[in-house]
Short mmCIF file of C-alpha atoms and ligand atoms in Angstrom, two decimals:
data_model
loop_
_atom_site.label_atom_id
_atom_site.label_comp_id
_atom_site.label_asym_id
_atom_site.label_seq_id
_atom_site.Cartn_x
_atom_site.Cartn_y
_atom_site.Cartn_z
CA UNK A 1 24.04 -9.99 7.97
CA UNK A 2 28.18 -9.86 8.24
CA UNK A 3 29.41 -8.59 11.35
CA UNK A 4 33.15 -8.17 11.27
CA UNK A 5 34.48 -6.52 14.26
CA UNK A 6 37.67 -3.73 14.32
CA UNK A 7 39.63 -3.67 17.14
CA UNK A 8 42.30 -1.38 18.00
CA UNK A 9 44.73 -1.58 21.41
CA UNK A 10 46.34 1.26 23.20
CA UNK A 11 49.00 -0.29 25.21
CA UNK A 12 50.83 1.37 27.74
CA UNK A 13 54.45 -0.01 29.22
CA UNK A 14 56.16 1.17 32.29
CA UNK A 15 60.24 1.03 32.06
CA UNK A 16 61.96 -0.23 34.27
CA UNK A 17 64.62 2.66 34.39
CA UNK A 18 66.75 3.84 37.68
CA UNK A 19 64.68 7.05 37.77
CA UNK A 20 61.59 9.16 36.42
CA UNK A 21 61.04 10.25 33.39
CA UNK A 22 61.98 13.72 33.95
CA UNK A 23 63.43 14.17 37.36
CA UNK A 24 66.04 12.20 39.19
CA UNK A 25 63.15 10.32 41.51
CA UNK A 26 63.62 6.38 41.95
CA UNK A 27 61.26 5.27 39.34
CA UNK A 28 60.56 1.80 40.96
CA UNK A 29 57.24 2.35 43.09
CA UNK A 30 55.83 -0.87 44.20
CA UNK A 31 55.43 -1.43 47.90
CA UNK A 32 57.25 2.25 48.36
CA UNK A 33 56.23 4.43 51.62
CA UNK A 34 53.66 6.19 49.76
CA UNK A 35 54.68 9.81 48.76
CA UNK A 36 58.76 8.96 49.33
CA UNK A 37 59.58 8.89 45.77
CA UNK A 38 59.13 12.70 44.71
CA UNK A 39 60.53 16.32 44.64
CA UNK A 40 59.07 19.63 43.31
CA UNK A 41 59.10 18.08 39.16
CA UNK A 42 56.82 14.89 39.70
CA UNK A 43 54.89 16.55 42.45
CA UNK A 44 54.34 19.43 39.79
CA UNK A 45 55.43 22.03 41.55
CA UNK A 46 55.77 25.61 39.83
CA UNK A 47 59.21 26.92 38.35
CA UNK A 48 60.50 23.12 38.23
CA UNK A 49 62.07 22.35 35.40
CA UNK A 50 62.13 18.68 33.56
CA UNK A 51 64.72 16.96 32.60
CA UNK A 52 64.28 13.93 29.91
CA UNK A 53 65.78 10.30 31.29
CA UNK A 54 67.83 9.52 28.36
CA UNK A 55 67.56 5.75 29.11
CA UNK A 56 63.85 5.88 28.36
CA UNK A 57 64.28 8.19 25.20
CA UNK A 58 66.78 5.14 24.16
CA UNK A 59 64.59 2.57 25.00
CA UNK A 60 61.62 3.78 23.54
CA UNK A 61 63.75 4.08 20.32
CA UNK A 62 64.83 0.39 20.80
CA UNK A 63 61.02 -0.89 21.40
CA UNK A 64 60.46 1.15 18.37
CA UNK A 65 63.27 -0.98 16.18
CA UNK A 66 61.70 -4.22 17.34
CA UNK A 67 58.61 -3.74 16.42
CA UNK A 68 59.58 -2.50 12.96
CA UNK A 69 58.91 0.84 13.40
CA UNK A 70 60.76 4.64 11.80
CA UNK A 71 62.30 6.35 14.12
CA UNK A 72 61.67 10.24 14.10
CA UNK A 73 65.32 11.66 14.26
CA UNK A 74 63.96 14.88 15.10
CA UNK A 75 61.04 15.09 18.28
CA UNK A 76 59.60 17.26 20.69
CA UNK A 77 57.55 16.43 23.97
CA UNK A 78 53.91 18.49 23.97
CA UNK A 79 51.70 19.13 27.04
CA UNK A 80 48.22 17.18 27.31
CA UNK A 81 46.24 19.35 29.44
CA UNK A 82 42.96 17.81 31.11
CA UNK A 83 42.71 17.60 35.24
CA UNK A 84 42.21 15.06 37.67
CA UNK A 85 43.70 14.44 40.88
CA UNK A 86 46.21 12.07 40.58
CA UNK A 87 47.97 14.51 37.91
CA UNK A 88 49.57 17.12 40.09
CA UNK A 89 50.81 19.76 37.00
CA UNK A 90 47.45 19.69 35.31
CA UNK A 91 49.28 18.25 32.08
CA UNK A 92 51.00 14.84 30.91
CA UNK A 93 54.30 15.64 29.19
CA UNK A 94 54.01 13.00 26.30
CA UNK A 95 54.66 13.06 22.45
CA UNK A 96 51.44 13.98 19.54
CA UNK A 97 52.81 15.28 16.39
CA UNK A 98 56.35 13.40 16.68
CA UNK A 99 56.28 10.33 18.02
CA UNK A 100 59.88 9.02 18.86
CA UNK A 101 58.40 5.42 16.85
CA UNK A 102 55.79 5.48 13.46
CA UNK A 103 54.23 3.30 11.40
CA UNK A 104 55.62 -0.85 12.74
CA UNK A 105 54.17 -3.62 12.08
CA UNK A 106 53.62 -6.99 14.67
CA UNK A 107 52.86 -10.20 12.72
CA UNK A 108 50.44 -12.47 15.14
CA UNK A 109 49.06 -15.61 13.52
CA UNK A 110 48.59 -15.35 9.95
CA UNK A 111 47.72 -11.24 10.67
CA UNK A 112 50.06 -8.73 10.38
CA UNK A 113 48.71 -6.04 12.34
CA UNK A 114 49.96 -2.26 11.84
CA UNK A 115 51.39 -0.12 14.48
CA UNK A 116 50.78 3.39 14.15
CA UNK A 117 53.04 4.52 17.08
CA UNK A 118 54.96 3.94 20.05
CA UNK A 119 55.28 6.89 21.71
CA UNK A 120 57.30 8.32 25.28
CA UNK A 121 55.32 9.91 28.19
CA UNK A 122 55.17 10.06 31.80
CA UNK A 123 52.37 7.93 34.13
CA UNK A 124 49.85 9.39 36.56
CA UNK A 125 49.79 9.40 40.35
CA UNK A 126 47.62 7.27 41.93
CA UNK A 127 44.18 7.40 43.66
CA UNK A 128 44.17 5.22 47.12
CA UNK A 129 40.44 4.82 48.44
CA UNK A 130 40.86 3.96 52.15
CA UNK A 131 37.56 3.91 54.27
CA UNK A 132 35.38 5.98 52.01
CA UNK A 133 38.30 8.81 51.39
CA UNK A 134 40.58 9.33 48.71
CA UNK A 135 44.00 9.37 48.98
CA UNK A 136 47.04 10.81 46.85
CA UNK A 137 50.43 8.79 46.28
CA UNK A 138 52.56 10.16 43.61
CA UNK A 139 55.19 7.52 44.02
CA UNK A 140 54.23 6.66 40.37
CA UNK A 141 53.84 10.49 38.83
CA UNK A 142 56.45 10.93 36.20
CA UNK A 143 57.61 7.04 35.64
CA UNK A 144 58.47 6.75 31.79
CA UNK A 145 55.46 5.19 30.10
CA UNK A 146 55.46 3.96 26.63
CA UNK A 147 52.49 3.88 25.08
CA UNK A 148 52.13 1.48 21.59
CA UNK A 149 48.88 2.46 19.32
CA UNK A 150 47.96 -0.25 16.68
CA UNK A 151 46.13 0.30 13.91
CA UNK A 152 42.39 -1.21 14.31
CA UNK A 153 43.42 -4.77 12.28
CA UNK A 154 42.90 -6.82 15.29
CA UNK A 155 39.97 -9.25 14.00
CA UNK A 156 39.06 -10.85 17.44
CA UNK A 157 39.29 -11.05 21.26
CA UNK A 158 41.92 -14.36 21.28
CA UNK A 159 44.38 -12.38 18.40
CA UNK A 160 43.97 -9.09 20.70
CA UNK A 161 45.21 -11.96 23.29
CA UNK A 162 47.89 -12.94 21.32
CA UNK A 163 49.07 -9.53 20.23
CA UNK A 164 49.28 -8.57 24.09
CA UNK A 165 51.34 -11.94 24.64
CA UNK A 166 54.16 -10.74 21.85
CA UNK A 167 54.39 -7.91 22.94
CA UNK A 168 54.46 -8.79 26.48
CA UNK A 169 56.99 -11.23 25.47
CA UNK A 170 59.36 -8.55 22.96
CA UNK A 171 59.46 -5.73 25.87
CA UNK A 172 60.78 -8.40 27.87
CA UNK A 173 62.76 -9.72 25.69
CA UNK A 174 64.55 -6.19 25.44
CA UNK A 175 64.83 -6.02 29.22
CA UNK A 176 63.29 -2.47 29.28
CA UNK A 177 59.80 -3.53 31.54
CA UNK A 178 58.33 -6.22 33.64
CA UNK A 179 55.14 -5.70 31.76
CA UNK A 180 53.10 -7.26 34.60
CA UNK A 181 49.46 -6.59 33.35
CA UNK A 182 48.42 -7.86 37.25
CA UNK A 183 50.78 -5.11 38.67
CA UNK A 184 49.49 -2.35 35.99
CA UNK A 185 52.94 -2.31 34.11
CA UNK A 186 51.34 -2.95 31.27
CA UNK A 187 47.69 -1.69 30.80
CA UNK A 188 45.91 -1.74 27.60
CA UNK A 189 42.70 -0.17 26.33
CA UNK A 190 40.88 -1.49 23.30
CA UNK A 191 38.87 0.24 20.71
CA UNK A 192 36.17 -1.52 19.11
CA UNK A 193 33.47 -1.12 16.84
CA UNK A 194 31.75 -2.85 14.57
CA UNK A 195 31.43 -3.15 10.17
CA UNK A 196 27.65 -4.53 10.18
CA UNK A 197 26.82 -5.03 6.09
CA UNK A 198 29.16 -1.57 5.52
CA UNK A 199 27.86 0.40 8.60
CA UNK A 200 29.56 1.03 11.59
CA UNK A 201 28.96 1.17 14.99
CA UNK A 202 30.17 3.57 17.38
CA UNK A 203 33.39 3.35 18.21
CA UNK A 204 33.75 2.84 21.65
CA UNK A 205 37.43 2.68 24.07
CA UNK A 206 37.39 0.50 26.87
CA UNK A 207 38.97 1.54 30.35
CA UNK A 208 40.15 -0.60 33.26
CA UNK A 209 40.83 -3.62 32.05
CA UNK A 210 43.38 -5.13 34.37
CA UNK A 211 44.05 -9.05 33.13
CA UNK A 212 44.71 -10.72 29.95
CA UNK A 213 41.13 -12.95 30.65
CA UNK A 214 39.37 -9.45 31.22
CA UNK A 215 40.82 -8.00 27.66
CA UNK A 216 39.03 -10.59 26.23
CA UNK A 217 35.65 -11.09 27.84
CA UNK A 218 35.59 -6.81 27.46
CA UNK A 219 35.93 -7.28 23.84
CA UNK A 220 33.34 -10.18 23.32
CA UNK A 221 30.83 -8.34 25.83
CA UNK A 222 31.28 -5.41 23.58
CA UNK A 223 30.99 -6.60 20.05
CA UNK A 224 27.40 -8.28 21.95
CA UNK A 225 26.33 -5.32 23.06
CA UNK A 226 27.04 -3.51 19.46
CA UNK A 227 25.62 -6.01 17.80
CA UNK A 228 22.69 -5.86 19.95
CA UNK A 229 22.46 -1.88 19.97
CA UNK A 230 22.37 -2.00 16.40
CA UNK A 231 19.29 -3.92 15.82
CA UNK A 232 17.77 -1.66 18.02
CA UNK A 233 19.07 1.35 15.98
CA UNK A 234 19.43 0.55 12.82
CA UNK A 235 21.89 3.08 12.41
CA UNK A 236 20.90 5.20 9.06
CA UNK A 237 24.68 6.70 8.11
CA UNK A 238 28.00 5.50 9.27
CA UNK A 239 28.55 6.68 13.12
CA UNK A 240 31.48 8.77 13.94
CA UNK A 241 30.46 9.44 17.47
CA UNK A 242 33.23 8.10 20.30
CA UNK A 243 32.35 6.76 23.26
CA UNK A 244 34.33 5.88 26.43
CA UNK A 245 33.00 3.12 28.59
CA UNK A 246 34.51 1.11 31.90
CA UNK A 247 34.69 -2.32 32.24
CA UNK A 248 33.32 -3.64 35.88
CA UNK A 249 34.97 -7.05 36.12
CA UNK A 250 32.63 -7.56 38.95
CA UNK A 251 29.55 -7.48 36.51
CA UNK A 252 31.50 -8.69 33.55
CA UNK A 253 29.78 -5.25 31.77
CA UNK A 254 31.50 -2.59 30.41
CA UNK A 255 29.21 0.57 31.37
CA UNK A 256 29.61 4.39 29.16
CA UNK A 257 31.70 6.70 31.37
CA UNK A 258 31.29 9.48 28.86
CA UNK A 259 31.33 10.94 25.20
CA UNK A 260 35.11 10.74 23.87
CA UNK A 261 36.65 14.10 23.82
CA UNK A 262 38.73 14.97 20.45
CA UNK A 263 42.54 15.47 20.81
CA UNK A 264 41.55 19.28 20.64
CA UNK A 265 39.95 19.18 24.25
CA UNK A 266 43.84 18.16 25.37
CA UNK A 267 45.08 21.61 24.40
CA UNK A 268 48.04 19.65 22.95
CA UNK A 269 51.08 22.27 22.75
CA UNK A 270 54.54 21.67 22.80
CA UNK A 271 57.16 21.32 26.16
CA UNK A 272 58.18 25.05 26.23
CA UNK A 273 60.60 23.80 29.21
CA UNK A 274 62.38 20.83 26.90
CA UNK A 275 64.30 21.50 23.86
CA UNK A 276 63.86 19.32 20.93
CA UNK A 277 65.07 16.28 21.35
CA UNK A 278 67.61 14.80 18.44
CA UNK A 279 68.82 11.58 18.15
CA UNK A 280 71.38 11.22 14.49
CA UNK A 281 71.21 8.20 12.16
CA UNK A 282 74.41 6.73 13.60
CA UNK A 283 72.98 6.80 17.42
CA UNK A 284 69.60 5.15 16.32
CA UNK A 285 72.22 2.34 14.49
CA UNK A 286 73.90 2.14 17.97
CA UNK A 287 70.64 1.38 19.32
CA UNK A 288 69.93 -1.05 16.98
CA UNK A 289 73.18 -3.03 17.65
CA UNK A 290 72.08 -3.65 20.98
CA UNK A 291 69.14 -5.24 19.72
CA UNK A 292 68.76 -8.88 21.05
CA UNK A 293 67.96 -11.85 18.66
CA UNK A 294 63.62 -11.87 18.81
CA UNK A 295 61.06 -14.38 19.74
CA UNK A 296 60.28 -14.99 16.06
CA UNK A 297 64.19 -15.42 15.07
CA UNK A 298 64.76 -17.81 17.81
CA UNK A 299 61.71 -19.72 16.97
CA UNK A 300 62.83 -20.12 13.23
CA UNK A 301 66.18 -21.01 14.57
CA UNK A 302 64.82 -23.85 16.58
CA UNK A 303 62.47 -25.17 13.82
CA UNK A 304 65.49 -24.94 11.68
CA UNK A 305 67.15 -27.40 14.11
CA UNK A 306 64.54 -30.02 13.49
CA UNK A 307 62.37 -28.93 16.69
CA UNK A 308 58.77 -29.38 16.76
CA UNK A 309 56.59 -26.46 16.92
CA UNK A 310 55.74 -27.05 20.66
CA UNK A 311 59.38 -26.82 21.41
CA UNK A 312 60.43 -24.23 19.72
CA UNK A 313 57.38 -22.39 21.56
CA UNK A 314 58.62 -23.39 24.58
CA UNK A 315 62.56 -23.09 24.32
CA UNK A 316 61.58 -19.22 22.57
CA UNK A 317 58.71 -18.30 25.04
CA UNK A 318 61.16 -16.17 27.27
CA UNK A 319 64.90 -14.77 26.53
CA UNK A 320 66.75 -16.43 29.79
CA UNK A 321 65.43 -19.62 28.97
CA UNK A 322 66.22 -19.92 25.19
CA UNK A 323 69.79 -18.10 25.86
CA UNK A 324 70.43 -21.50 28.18
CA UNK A 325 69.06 -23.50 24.87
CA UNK A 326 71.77 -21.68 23.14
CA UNK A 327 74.64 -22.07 25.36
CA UNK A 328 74.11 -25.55 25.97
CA UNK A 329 73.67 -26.51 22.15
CA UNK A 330 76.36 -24.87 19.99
CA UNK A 331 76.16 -27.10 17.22
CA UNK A 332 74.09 -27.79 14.56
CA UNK A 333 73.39 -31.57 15.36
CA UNK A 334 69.40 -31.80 15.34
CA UNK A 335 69.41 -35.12 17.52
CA UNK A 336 71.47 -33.26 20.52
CA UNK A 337 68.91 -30.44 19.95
CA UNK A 338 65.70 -32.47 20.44
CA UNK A 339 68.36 -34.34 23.80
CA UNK A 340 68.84 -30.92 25.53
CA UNK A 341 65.14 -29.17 24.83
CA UNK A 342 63.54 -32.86 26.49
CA UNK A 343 65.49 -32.19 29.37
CA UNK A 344 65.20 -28.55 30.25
CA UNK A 345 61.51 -28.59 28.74
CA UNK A 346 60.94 -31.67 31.18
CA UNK A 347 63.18 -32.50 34.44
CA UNK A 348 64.50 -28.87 34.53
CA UNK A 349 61.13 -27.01 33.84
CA UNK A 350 60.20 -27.94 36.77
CA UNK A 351 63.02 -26.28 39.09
CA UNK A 352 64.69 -22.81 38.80
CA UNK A 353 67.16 -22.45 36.63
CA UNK A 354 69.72 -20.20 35.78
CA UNK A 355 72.16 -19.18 32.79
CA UNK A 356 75.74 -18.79 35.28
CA UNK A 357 74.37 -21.96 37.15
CA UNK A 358 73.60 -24.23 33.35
CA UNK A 359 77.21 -26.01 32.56
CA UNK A 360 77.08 -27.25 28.68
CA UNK A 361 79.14 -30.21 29.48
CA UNK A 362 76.81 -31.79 31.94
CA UNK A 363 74.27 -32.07 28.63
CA UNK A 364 76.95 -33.46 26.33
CA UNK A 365 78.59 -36.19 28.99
CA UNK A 366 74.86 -37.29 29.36
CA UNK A 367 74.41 -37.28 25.64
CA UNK A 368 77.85 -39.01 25.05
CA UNK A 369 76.61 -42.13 27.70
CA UNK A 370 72.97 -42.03 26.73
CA UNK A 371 73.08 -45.50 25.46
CA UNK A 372 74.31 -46.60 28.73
CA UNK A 373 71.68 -44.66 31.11
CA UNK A 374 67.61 -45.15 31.27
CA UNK A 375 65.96 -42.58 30.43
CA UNK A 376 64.32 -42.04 33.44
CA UNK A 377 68.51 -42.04 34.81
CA UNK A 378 69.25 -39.42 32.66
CA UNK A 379 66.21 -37.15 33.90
CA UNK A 380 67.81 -37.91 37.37
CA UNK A 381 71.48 -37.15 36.51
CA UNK A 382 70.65 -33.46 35.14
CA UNK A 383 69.37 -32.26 37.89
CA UNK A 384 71.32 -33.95 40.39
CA UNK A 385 74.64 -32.51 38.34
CA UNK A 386 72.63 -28.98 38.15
CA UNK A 387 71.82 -28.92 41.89
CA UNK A 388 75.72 -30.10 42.59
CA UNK A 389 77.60 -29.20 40.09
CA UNK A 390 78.82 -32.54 39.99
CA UNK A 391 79.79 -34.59 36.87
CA UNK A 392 76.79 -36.68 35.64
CA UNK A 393 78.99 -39.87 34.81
CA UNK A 394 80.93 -39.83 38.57
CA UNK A 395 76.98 -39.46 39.54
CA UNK A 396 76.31 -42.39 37.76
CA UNK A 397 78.85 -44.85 38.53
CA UNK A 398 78.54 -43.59 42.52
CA UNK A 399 74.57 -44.54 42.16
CA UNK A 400 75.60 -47.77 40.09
CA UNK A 401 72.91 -46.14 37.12
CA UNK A 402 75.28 -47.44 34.36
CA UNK A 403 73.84 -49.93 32.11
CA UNK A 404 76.26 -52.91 31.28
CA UNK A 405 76.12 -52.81 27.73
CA UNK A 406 78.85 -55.34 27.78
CA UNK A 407 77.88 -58.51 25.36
CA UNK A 408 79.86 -60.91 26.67
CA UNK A 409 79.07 -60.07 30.30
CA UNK A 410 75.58 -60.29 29.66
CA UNK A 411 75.93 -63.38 28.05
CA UNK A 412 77.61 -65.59 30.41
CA UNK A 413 74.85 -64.02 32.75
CA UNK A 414 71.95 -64.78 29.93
CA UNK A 415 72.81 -68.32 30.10
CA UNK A 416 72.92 -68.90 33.65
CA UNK A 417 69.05 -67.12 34.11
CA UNK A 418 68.49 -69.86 31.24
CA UNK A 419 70.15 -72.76 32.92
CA UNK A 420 67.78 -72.10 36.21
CA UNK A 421 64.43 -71.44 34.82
CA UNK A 422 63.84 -74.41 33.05
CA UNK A 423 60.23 -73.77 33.40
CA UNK A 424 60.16 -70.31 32.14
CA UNK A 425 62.34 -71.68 28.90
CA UNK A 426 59.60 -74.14 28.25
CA UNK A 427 57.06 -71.36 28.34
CA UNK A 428 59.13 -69.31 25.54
CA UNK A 429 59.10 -72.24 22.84
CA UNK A 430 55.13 -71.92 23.18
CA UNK A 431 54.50 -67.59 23.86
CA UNK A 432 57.55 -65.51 22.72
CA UNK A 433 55.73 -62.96 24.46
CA UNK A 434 56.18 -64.64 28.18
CA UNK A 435 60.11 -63.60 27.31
CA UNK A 436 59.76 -60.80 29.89
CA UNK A 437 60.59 -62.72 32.92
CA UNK A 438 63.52 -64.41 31.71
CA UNK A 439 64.55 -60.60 31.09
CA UNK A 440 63.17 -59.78 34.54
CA UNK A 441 65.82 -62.32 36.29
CA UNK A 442 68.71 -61.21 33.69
CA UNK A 443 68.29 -57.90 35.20
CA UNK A 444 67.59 -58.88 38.93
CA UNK A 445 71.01 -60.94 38.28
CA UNK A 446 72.78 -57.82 36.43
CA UNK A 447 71.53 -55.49 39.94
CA UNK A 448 69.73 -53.84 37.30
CA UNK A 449 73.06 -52.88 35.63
CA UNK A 450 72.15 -54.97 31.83
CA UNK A 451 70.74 -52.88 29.07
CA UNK A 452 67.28 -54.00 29.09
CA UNK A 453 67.03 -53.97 25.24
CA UNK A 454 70.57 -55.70 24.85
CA UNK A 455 69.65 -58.09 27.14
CA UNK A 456 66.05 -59.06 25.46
CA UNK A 457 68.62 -59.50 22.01
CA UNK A 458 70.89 -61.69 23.65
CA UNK A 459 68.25 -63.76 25.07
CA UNK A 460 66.18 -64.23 21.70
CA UNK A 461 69.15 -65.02 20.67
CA UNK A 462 70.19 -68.12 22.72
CA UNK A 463 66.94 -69.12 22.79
CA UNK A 464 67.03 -69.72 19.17
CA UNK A 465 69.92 -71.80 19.15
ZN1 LIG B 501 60.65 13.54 41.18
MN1 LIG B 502 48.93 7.51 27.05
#
């Protein structure tokens, strides 16, 4: 028996814009007085009229571009009409037929999965329970939502994982959301069901899910149960029937909250209060051009440097930390690559850091001296300098960290440590390896100033004479 599961994920993205979606509200609704952030549209009053946040429309577009998508020149927003009681109008302004984005493509691993859409709508109020009563805050009704469909060519929980991660990692990359799964900015719902020997399970769409861990223990708990439905079964024909189940994170179960209703139940039909909404060639271009160099660029850019995979995962992980990479190393010079990305992968990942705060010099003065520092100095001098703003060398002569790398200076001391430790010269001529103390008291006599490695030469060498 070949089980192959098909998983699709529904991923919804708040924006960070100014204001709503369609009303001039404050958009940003974390730890807001509940019910301060709203007027007649978002409360869905009647006779108010919407009015489209352009910024979203744009940066839907741009979302669109980066995940390879078409953009729809011509759109129009449609109603979805279902109730509940966090949606005050009785109907979600969002996009069906015309999706502002169609038909992208994200490549994770060695899959390329297919987006079908990436679509603009408005988000829900919110449901507070408080002592056994509900409670309504519509602080949230009417923030800009973008919600990205994939095509079901996800072939496991960890690559559903993954695909979350990039594009987690591209919307904030563009700057346009926080996409805090933890804080609900981003919220995804997967589809799964599962190609037993050519037959097909239900499909079945999973709601709830709140963490990244929780996507994937969801999936896995749901190709089980499939798999275990099935056998009980033995589904005849292919099924076509939907289901829509929770996930309990508390019971690590999802659990059927009902039979999937068809796109006709919505009642989709278009915005009769929004015109259509028109964006030419030449303003999608625009868009375009304010496209920031992607993860996947930067991370060919890096390898192309010489970089191991590891850093060029790190250094491309997040856009304020590879733009430092890139301001500090300007050049093409692979060993002042690998230099900078061991420091601000090791002494400086471990502080705050910041692009106005990161001066390029510091790196190269360090770089420049590096054969005169330890490199446990060096580690030391960057983030001194970075927490200063004080030039690495002066650091280094102040704290006497500069390594005489002066032959004839070590010499003359070289043959003094000789000339007093008789004993430990003896020892030499019979273990080379017992060397280390003569080094030891070259240094001690140096104040820890001589070039360890120079000074081990320079004693070998007399010693041989
Ligand atoms: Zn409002
Ligand atoms: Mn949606």
């Amino acid at each position: 028996m070949t089980t192959t599961p098909i998983i699709g994920l529904e991923v919804h993205i708040e924006l960070k814009t100014k204001s709503k979606m369609f009303c001039g509200c404050d958009a940003q609704h974390f730890h807001a007085e509940p019910n301060t952030h709203t007027c007649p549209v978002c409360l869905g009053l009647p006779g108010a009229l919407p009015v489209p946040n352009k910024t979203a429309c744009e940066w839907c577009i741009k979302l669109g571009l980066a995940l390879g998508c078409t953009i729809n020149e011509e759109t129009f927003f449609e109603r979805k009409n279902y109730f509940y009681p966090d949606l005050a109008k009785s109907y979600q302004i969002t996009q069906l037929q015309k999706p502002f984005s169609i038909n992208g493509h994200l490549k994770v691993d060695e899959f390329d999965i297919r987006i079908n859409r990436a679509h603009q709508e408005e988000d829900t109020g919110k449901s507070v329970h408080v002592n056994g009563e509900t409670l309504l805050d519509f602080n949230r009704s009417g923030v800009p939502l973008v919600e990205i469909v994939s095509e079901p060519d996800i072939p496991s929980p960890e690559i559903a994982k993954k695909y979350l991660l990039k594009i987690q990692q591209i919307v904030r990359y563009l700057g346009i959301s926080d996409a805090d799964i933890e804080k609900g900015s981003m919220r995804c719902e997967p589809t799964i069901n599962l190609n037993i020997d050519g037959k097909f399970t239900p499909m079945a769409e999973i709601k709830n899910v709140a963490s990244l861990t929780g996507v994937m223990t969801a999936i896995q708990y749901e190709i089980d149960r499939q798999t275990q439905q099935f056998e009980i079964d033995h589904i005849e024909k292919n099924s076509t029937n939907k289901t829509t189940r929770g996930w309990d994170a508390d019971k690590q179960q999802t659990f059927l909250q009902r039979e999937k209703e068809g796109s006709a139940d919505y009642r989709y039909f278009p915005e009769p209060d929004i015109p259509p909404i028109i964006f030419t060639k030449e303003q999608i271009e625009e868009i375009r051009q304010t496209l920031p160099e992607m993860p996947d660029v930067k991370f060919a850019k890096y390898k192309a440097l010489n970089l191991s995979d590891y850093d060029a995962n790190l250094l491309s992980e997040d856009a304020g930390f590879s733009a430092i990479f890139d301001r500090i190393v300007n050049n093409n010079d692979p060993t002042y690559a690998k230099f900078v990305a061991n420091l601000l992968i090791g002494p400086l990942k471990t502080i705050e850091i910041t692009l106005e705060k990161i001066n390029p010099t510091h790196f190269k003065t360090l770089y420049d001296n590096k054969d005169k520092l330890s490199s446990s100095a060096i580690k030391q001098l960057i983030l001194d300098a970075y927490n200063s703003g004080d030039d690495p060398l002066e650091l280094a002569q102040k704290n006497n960290l500069l390594q005489v790398s002066d032959t004839g200076a070590i010499e003359t001391l070289a043959k003094e440590v000789i000339a007093a430790n008789p004993k430990a010269v003896a020892d030499y001529q019979k273990n080379p390896l017992s060397i280390g103390f003569l080094i030891g008291q070259l240094m001690k006599a140096s104040k820890g100033s001589a070039n360890p490695q120079l000074s081990k030469e320079i004693l070998e060498k007399l010693l041989s004479l």
